[in-house]
mmCIF file with all atom_site columns, C-alpha atoms in Angstrom:
data_model
loop_
_atom_site.group_PDB
_atom_site.id
_atom_site.type_symbol
_atom_site.label_atom_id
_atom_site.label_alt_id
_atom_site.label_comp_id
_atom_site.label_asym_id
_atom_site.label_entity_id
_atom_site.label_seq_id
_atom_site.pdbx_PDB_ins_code
_atom_site.Cartn_x
_atom_site.Cartn_y
_atom_site.Cartn_z
_atom_site.occupancy
_atom_site.B_iso_or_equiv
_atom_site.pdbx_formal_charge
_atom_site.auth_seq_id
_atom_site.auth_comp_id
_atom_site.auth_asym_id
_atom_site.auth_atom_id
_atom_site.pdbx_PDB_model_num
ATOM 1   C CA . MET A 1 1   ? 40.793 23.049 -12.800 1.00 0.00 ? 1   MET A CA 1
ATOM 2   C CA . ALA A 1 2   ? 38.239 23.310 -15.583 1.00 0.00 ? 2   ALA A CA 1
ATOM 3   C CA . CYS A 1 3   ? 37.124 26.757 -16.630 1.00 0.00 ? 3   CYS A CA 1
ATOM 4   C CA . THR A 1 4   ? 33.499 27.754 -16.286 1.00 0.00 ? 4   THR A CA 1
ATOM 5   C CA . ARG A 1 5   ? 31.585 27.724 -19.543 1.00 0.00 ? 5   ARG A CA 1
ATOM 6   C CA . TYR A 1 6   ? 29.056 30.385 -20.433 1.00 0.00 ? 6   TYR A CA 1
ATOM 7   C CA . SER A 1 7   ? 25.587 28.850 -20.230 1.00 0.00 ? 7   SER A CA 1
ATOM 8   C CA . THR A 1 8   ? 23.037 31.549 -19.469 1.00 0.00 ? 8   THR A CA 1
ATOM 9   C CA . SER A 1 9   ? 20.141 32.863 -21.530 1.00 0.00 ? 9   SER A CA 1
ATOM 10  C CA . ILE A 1 10  ? 18.588 36.194 -20.658 1.00 0.00 ? 10  ILE A CA 1
ATOM 11  C CA . THR A 1 11  ? 15.352 37.481 -22.103 1.00 0.00 ? 11  THR A CA 1
ATOM 12  C CA . THR A 1 12  ? 14.692 41.165 -22.569 1.00 0.00 ? 12  THR A CA 1
ATOM 13  C CA . ALA A 1 13  ? 13.949 42.758 -19.228 1.00 0.00 ? 13  ALA A CA 1
ATOM 14  C CA . CYS A 1 14  ? 10.601 44.354 -18.545 1.00 0.00 ? 14  CYS A CA 1
ATOM 15  C CA . ARG A 1 15  ? 10.643 48.131 -18.543 1.00 0.00 ? 15  ARG A CA 1
ATOM 16  C CA . ASN A 1 16  ? 9.295  48.335 -15.011 1.00 0.00 ? 16  ASN A CA 1
ATOM 17  C CA . ALA A 1 17  ? 12.674 47.841 -13.296 1.00 0.00 ? 17  ALA A CA 1
ATOM 18  C CA . GLN A 1 18  ? 13.811 50.836 -11.241 1.00 0.00 ? 18  GLN A CA 1
ATOM 19  C CA . PRO A 1 19  ? 17.478 51.519 -10.582 1.00 0.00 ? 19  PRO A CA 1
ATOM 20  C CA . GLY A 1 20  ? 18.830 52.288 -7.165  1.00 0.00 ? 20  GLY A CA 1
ATOM 21  C CA . ILE A 1 21  ? 19.076 51.039 -3.609  1.00 0.00 ? 21  ILE A CA 1
ATOM 22  C CA . ALA A 1 22  ? 16.334 51.330 -0.993  1.00 0.00 ? 22  ALA A CA 1
ATOM 23  C CA . LYS A 1 23  ? 18.220 50.038 2.057   1.00 0.00 ? 23  LYS A CA 1
ATOM 24  C CA . ILE A 1 24  ? 21.574 48.579 3.032   1.00 0.00 ? 24  ILE A CA 1
ATOM 25  C CA . TYR A 1 25  ? 22.185 46.195 5.934   1.00 0.00 ? 25  TYR A CA 1
ATOM 26  C CA . LEU A 1 26  ? 25.784 46.222 7.209   1.00 0.00 ? 26  LEU A CA 1
ATOM 27  C CA . ALA A 1 27  ? 27.583 43.805 9.533   1.00 0.00 ? 27  ALA A CA 1
ATOM 28  C CA . ASN A 1 28  ? 31.226 43.400 10.523  1.00 0.00 ? 28  ASN A CA 1
ATOM 29  C CA . TYR A 1 29  ? 33.074 41.063 8.171   1.00 0.00 ? 29  TYR A CA 1
ATOM 30  C CA . VAL A 1 30  ? 34.966 39.447 11.075  1.00 0.00 ? 30  VAL A CA 1
ATOM 31  C CA . ASP A 1 31  ? 31.605 38.263 12.466  1.00 0.00 ? 31  ASP A CA 1
ATOM 32  C CA . LEU A 1 32  ? 30.782 36.273 9.314   1.00 0.00 ? 32  LEU A CA 1
ATOM 33  C CA . LEU A 1 33  ? 31.698 32.691 10.201  1.00 0.00 ? 33  LEU A CA 1
ATOM 34  C CA . SER A 1 34  ? 30.507 30.955 7.033   1.00 0.00 ? 34  SER A CA 1
ATOM 35  C CA . TYR A 1 35  ? 28.132 31.197 4.114   1.00 0.00 ? 35  TYR A CA 1
ATOM 36  C CA . THR A 1 36  ? 26.751 28.826 1.503   1.00 0.00 ? 36  THR A CA 1
ATOM 37  C CA . VAL A 1 37  ? 25.836 29.377 -2.129  1.00 0.00 ? 37  VAL A CA 1
ATOM 38  C CA . ASP A 1 38  ? 23.602 27.502 -4.545  1.00 0.00 ? 38  ASP A CA 1
ATOM 39  C CA . THR A 1 39  ? 25.046 24.949 -6.973  1.00 0.00 ? 39  THR A CA 1
ATOM 40  C CA . ALA A 1 40  ? 25.387 27.595 -9.702  1.00 0.00 ? 40  ALA A CA 1
ATOM 41  C CA . GLY A 1 41  ? 27.406 29.756 -7.313  1.00 0.00 ? 41  GLY A CA 1
ATOM 42  C CA . THR A 1 42  ? 25.179 32.769 -7.940  1.00 0.00 ? 42  THR A CA 1
ATOM 43  C CA . SER A 1 43  ? 22.962 33.015 -4.848  1.00 0.00 ? 43  SER A CA 1
ATOM 44  C CA . ILE A 1 44  ? 23.759 33.006 -1.150  1.00 0.00 ? 44  ILE A CA 1
ATOM 45  C CA . THR A 1 45  ? 21.518 30.381 0.418   1.00 0.00 ? 45  THR A CA 1
ATOM 46  C CA . GLY A 1 46  ? 22.555 30.863 4.035   1.00 0.00 ? 46  GLY A CA 1
ATOM 47  C CA . PHE A 1 47  ? 25.132 32.308 6.369   1.00 0.00 ? 47  PHE A CA 1
ATOM 48  C CA . THR A 1 48  ? 26.264 31.989 9.982   1.00 0.00 ? 48  THR A CA 1
ATOM 49  C CA . MET A 1 49  ? 27.306 34.960 12.101  1.00 0.00 ? 49  MET A CA 1
ATOM 50  C CA . SER A 1 50  ? 29.112 34.888 15.439  1.00 0.00 ? 50  SER A CA 1
ATOM 51  C CA . GLY A 1 51  ? 27.281 35.422 18.726  1.00 0.00 ? 51  GLY A CA 1
ATOM 52  C CA . SER A 1 52  ? 24.733 38.198 18.888  1.00 0.00 ? 52  SER A CA 1
ATOM 53  C CA . THR A 1 53  ? 25.899 39.858 15.676  1.00 0.00 ? 53  THR A CA 1
ATOM 54  C CA . TYR A 1 54  ? 23.621 42.384 14.060  1.00 0.00 ? 54  TYR A CA 1
ATOM 55  C CA . PHE A 1 55  ? 23.062 43.602 10.558  1.00 0.00 ? 55  PHE A CA 1
ATOM 56  C CA . TYR A 1 56  ? 22.564 47.332 11.020  1.00 0.00 ? 56  TYR A CA 1
ATOM 57  C CA . PRO A 1 57  ? 19.999 48.841 8.617   1.00 0.00 ? 57  PRO A CA 1
ATOM 58  C CA . VAL A 1 58  ? 20.862 52.019 6.737   1.00 0.00 ? 58  VAL A CA 1
ATOM 59  C CA . ALA A 1 59  ? 17.758 53.602 5.187   1.00 0.00 ? 59  ALA A CA 1
ATOM 60  C CA . LEU A 1 60  ? 18.470 55.745 2.135   1.00 0.00 ? 60  LEU A CA 1
ATOM 61  C CA . ASN A 1 61  ? 16.682 58.535 0.338   1.00 0.00 ? 61  ASN A CA 1
ATOM 62  C CA . LYS A 1 62  ? 15.736 57.804 -3.269  1.00 0.00 ? 62  LYS A CA 1
ATOM 63  C CA . GLN A 1 63  ? 18.429 57.962 -5.918  1.00 0.00 ? 63  GLN A CA 1
ATOM 64  C CA . VAL A 1 64  ? 21.403 58.132 -3.538  1.00 0.00 ? 64  VAL A CA 1
ATOM 65  C CA . GLY A 1 65  ? 22.719 54.552 -3.658  1.00 0.00 ? 65  GLY A CA 1
ATOM 66  C CA . SER A 1 66  ? 24.221 52.247 -6.244  1.00 0.00 ? 66  SER A CA 1
ATOM 67  C CA . LEU A 1 67  ? 25.481 48.672 -6.463  1.00 0.00 ? 67  LEU A CA 1
ATOM 68  C CA . ILE A 1 68  ? 27.995 48.045 -9.233  1.00 0.00 ? 68  ILE A CA 1
ATOM 69  C CA . ASP A 1 69  ? 30.522 45.346 -10.110 1.00 0.00 ? 69  ASP A CA 1
ATOM 70  C CA . THR A 1 70  ? 33.573 46.500 -12.077 1.00 0.00 ? 70  THR A CA 1
ATOM 71  C CA . PRO A 1 71  ? 35.796 43.484 -12.696 1.00 0.00 ? 71  PRO A CA 1
ATOM 72  C CA . THR A 1 72  ? 39.536 43.648 -13.204 1.00 0.00 ? 72  THR A CA 1
ATOM 73  C CA . ILE A 1 73  ? 40.466 41.491 -16.177 1.00 0.00 ? 73  ILE A CA 1
ATOM 74  C CA . ASN A 1 74  ? 43.973 40.629 -17.328 1.00 0.00 ? 74  ASN A CA 1
ATOM 75  C CA . VAL A 1 75  ? 43.689 38.398 -20.377 1.00 0.00 ? 75  VAL A CA 1
ATOM 76  C CA . ALA A 1 76  ? 47.445 37.854 -20.665 1.00 0.00 ? 76  ALA A CA 1
ATOM 77  C CA . ASN A 1 77  ? 47.655 36.551 -17.103 1.00 0.00 ? 77  ASN A CA 1
ATOM 78  C CA . GLY A 1 78  ? 44.349 34.670 -17.264 1.00 0.00 ? 78  GLY A CA 1
ATOM 79  C CA . VAL A 1 79  ? 42.877 36.581 -14.329 1.00 0.00 ? 79  VAL A CA 1
ATOM 80  C CA . ALA A 1 80  ? 39.365 37.965 -13.878 1.00 0.00 ? 80  ALA A CA 1
ATOM 81  C CA . VAL A 1 81  ? 38.486 39.368 -10.452 1.00 0.00 ? 81  VAL A CA 1
ATOM 82  C CA . SER A 1 82  ? 35.062 40.624 -9.464  1.00 0.00 ? 82  SER A CA 1
ATOM 83  C CA . LYS A 1 83  ? 35.202 44.005 -7.699  1.00 0.00 ? 83  LYS A CA 1
ATOM 84  C CA . PRO A 1 84  ? 31.856 44.906 -6.115  1.00 0.00 ? 84  PRO A CA 1
ATOM 85  C CA . LYS A 1 85  ? 31.171 48.494 -5.131  1.00 0.00 ? 85  LYS A CA 1
ATOM 86  C CA . VAL A 1 86  ? 28.388 49.892 -2.968  1.00 0.00 ? 86  VAL A CA 1
ATOM 87  C CA . ALA A 1 87  ? 28.078 53.679 -2.969  1.00 0.00 ? 87  ALA A CA 1
ATOM 88  C CA . PHE A 1 88  ? 25.566 55.671 -0.949  1.00 0.00 ? 88  PHE A CA 1
ATOM 89  C CA . LYS A 1 89  ? 24.726 58.902 0.872   1.00 0.00 ? 89  LYS A CA 1
ATOM 90  C CA . VAL A 1 90  ? 23.362 59.117 4.403   1.00 0.00 ? 90  VAL A CA 1
ATOM 91  C CA . GLN A 1 91  ? 21.494 62.322 5.161   1.00 0.00 ? 91  GLN A CA 1
ATOM 92  C CA . GLY A 1 92  ? 22.090 64.313 8.340   1.00 0.00 ? 92  GLY A CA 1
ATOM 93  C CA . LEU A 1 93  ? 24.901 65.128 10.728  1.00 0.00 ? 93  LEU A CA 1
ATOM 94  C CA . SER A 1 94  ? 23.687 63.489 13.905  1.00 0.00 ? 94  SER A CA 1
ATOM 95  C CA . THR A 1 95  ? 25.927 61.734 16.398  1.00 0.00 ? 95  THR A CA 1
ATOM 96  C CA . ASP A 1 96  ? 24.715 58.419 14.896  1.00 0.00 ? 96  ASP A CA 1
ATOM 97  C CA . THR A 1 97  ? 25.632 59.310 11.305  1.00 0.00 ? 97  THR A CA 1
ATOM 98  C CA . ILE A 1 98  ? 29.025 60.669 12.338  1.00 0.00 ? 98  ILE A CA 1
ATOM 99  C CA . ALA A 1 99  ? 29.707 57.510 14.375  1.00 0.00 ? 99  ALA A CA 1
ATOM 100 C CA . MET A 1 100 ? 28.723 55.333 11.387  1.00 0.00 ? 100 MET A CA 1
ATOM 101 C CA . TYR A 1 101 ? 31.031 57.295 9.091   1.00 0.00 ? 101 TYR A CA 1
ATOM 102 C CA . LYS A 1 102 ? 33.963 56.963 11.511  1.00 0.00 ? 102 LYS A CA 1
ATOM 103 C CA . SER A 1 103 ? 33.271 53.236 11.960  1.00 0.00 ? 103 SER A CA 1
ATOM 104 C CA . LEU A 1 104 ? 33.245 52.662 8.207   1.00 0.00 ? 104 LEU A CA 1
ATOM 105 C CA . LEU A 1 105 ? 36.663 54.328 7.970   1.00 0.00 ? 105 LEU A CA 1
ATOM 106 C CA . GLN A 1 106 ? 38.086 51.488 10.104  1.00 0.00 ? 106 GLN A CA 1
ATOM 107 C CA . ALA A 1 107 ? 35.891 48.409 9.722   1.00 0.00 ? 107 ALA A CA 1
ATOM 108 C CA . ASP A 1 108 ? 35.573 45.842 6.963   1.00 0.00 ? 108 ASP A CA 1
ATOM 109 C CA . VAL A 1 109 ? 31.917 44.975 6.461   1.00 0.00 ? 109 VAL A CA 1
ATOM 110 C CA . VAL A 1 110 ? 29.551 42.706 4.566   1.00 0.00 ? 110 VAL A CA 1
ATOM 111 C CA . ALA A 1 111 ? 26.379 44.116 3.084   1.00 0.00 ? 111 ALA A CA 1
ATOM 112 C CA . VAL A 1 112 ? 22.949 42.915 2.143   1.00 0.00 ? 112 VAL A CA 1
ATOM 113 C CA . VAL A 1 113 ? 21.579 45.417 -0.343  1.00 0.00 ? 113 VAL A CA 1
ATOM 114 C CA . LYS A 1 114 ? 17.861 45.835 -1.015  1.00 0.00 ? 114 LYS A CA 1
ATOM 115 C CA . THR A 1 115 ? 17.114 47.421 -4.377  1.00 0.00 ? 115 THR A CA 1
ATOM 116 C CA . ILE A 1 116 ? 14.169 49.694 -5.063  1.00 0.00 ? 116 ILE A CA 1
ATOM 117 C CA . ASN A 1 117 ? 12.569 46.708 -6.865  1.00 0.00 ? 117 ASN A CA 1
ATOM 118 C CA . GLY A 1 118 ? 12.743 44.652 -3.657  1.00 0.00 ? 118 GLY A CA 1
ATOM 119 C CA . ASP A 1 119 ? 15.575 42.327 -4.736  1.00 0.00 ? 119 ASP A CA 1
ATOM 120 C CA . TYR A 1 120 ? 18.327 41.474 -2.239  1.00 0.00 ? 120 TYR A CA 1
ATOM 121 C CA . PHE A 1 121 ? 22.032 41.057 -2.986  1.00 0.00 ? 121 PHE A CA 1
ATOM 122 C CA . GLY A 1 122 ? 24.793 39.887 -0.652  1.00 0.00 ? 122 GLY A CA 1
ATOM 123 C CA . VAL A 1 123 ? 27.993 41.868 -1.190  1.00 0.00 ? 123 VAL A CA 1
ATOM 124 C CA . GLY A 1 124 ? 31.447 41.378 0.298   1.00 0.00 ? 124 GLY A CA 1
ATOM 125 C CA . PHE A 1 125 ? 30.793 37.913 1.720   1.00 0.00 ? 125 PHE A CA 1
ATOM 126 C CA . ALA A 1 126 ? 33.985 36.465 0.182   1.00 0.00 ? 126 ALA A CA 1
ATOM 127 C CA . ASN A 1 127 ? 36.482 39.141 1.263   1.00 0.00 ? 127 ASN A CA 1
ATOM 128 C CA . GLY A 1 128 ? 34.595 41.969 2.940   1.00 0.00 ? 128 GLY A CA 1
ATOM 129 C CA . LEU A 1 129 ? 34.064 45.560 1.834   1.00 0.00 ? 129 LEU A CA 1
ATOM 130 C CA . SER A 1 130 ? 36.309 48.460 2.790   1.00 0.00 ? 130 SER A CA 1
ATOM 131 C CA . MET A 1 131 ? 35.554 52.154 2.559   1.00 0.00 ? 131 MET A CA 1
ATOM 132 C CA . SER A 1 132 ? 37.672 53.516 -0.298  1.00 0.00 ? 132 SER A CA 1
ATOM 133 C CA . THR A 1 133 ? 36.338 57.079 -0.414  1.00 0.00 ? 133 THR A CA 1
ATOM 134 C CA . GLY A 1 134 ? 33.929 59.178 1.573   1.00 0.00 ? 134 GLY A CA 1
ATOM 135 C CA . THR A 1 135 ? 32.983 62.681 2.615   1.00 0.00 ? 135 THR A CA 1
ATOM 136 C CA . LEU A 1 136 ? 31.382 64.097 5.743   1.00 0.00 ? 136 LEU A CA 1
ATOM 137 C CA . GLY A 1 137 ? 29.936 67.564 6.037   1.00 0.00 ? 137 GLY A CA 1
ATOM 138 C CA . SER A 1 138 ? 27.558 70.130 4.640   1.00 0.00 ? 138 SER A CA 1
ATOM 139 C CA . GLU A 1 139 ? 27.448 71.750 1.220   1.00 0.00 ? 139 GLU A CA 1
ATOM 140 C CA . ALA A 1 140 ? 27.102 75.534 1.064   1.00 0.00 ? 140 ALA A CA 1
ATOM 141 C CA . ALA A 1 141 ? 24.103 75.707 -1.295  1.00 0.00 ? 141 ALA A CA 1
ATOM 142 C CA . VAL A 1 142 ? 20.637 76.189 0.218   1.00 0.00 ? 142 VAL A CA 1
ATOM 143 C CA . ASP A 1 143 ? 19.507 72.920 -1.361  1.00 0.00 ? 143 ASP A CA 1
ATOM 144 C CA . GLY A 1 144 ? 22.878 71.208 -0.827  1.00 0.00 ? 144 GLY A CA 1
ATOM 145 C CA . PHE A 1 145 ? 23.552 67.879 0.805   1.00 0.00 ? 145 PHE A CA 1
ATOM 146 C CA . ILE A 1 146 ? 24.337 67.494 4.496   1.00 0.00 ? 146 ILE A CA 1
ATOM 147 C CA . GLY A 1 147 ? 25.557 64.143 5.779   1.00 0.00 ? 147 GLY A CA 1
ATOM 148 C CA . PHE A 1 148 ? 28.104 61.636 4.547   1.00 0.00 ? 148 PHE A CA 1
ATOM 149 C CA . THR A 1 149 ? 28.914 59.727 1.408   1.00 0.00 ? 149 THR A CA 1
ATOM 150 C CA . ALA A 1 150 ? 30.658 56.364 1.339   1.00 0.00 ? 150 ALA A CA 1
ATOM 151 C CA . VAL A 1 151 ? 32.032 54.044 -1.311  1.00 0.00 ? 151 VAL A CA 1
ATOM 152 C CA . LEU A 1 152 ? 32.614 50.482 -0.100  1.00 0.00 ? 152 LEU A CA 1
ATOM 153 C CA . ASP A 1 153 ? 34.863 48.398 -2.356  1.00 0.00 ? 153 ASP A CA 1
ATOM 154 C CA . GLY A 1 154 ? 35.485 44.683 -2.310  1.00 0.00 ? 154 GLY A CA 1
ATOM 155 C CA . ILE A 1 155 ? 37.493 42.086 -4.190  1.00 0.00 ? 155 ILE A CA 1
#
């Protein structure tokens, strides 16, 4: 198998880009039947889900979500593995937020992430995302956070 050659030019980004996630759409990984990517292998061009599968929207407050890829690279073994991570906070301790937290403890999911700039990214389509860390509860401070945090990791 031939190795991929680097062939991308990037101009300096405009200074109007805002970091962060506006919304996350989650679906069960087992319901993803197939997906297609463009010829460059960089964009998902379509996907097929089983039956009446839903992507469940998770609206976020500002500055509480991130989308990061931290690859694992072993030069000696010739291995480079992409490791996407979606981290976010969901405000409130309602029965819905507690149920979502408990579901994420057990389920592997795929995510479509909408950034504050309005760009969309598909995450976990190859192998799913699993919750690696999380918290549920209320901080003691008057202006503290109440709700849950989740970190979804993939490979």
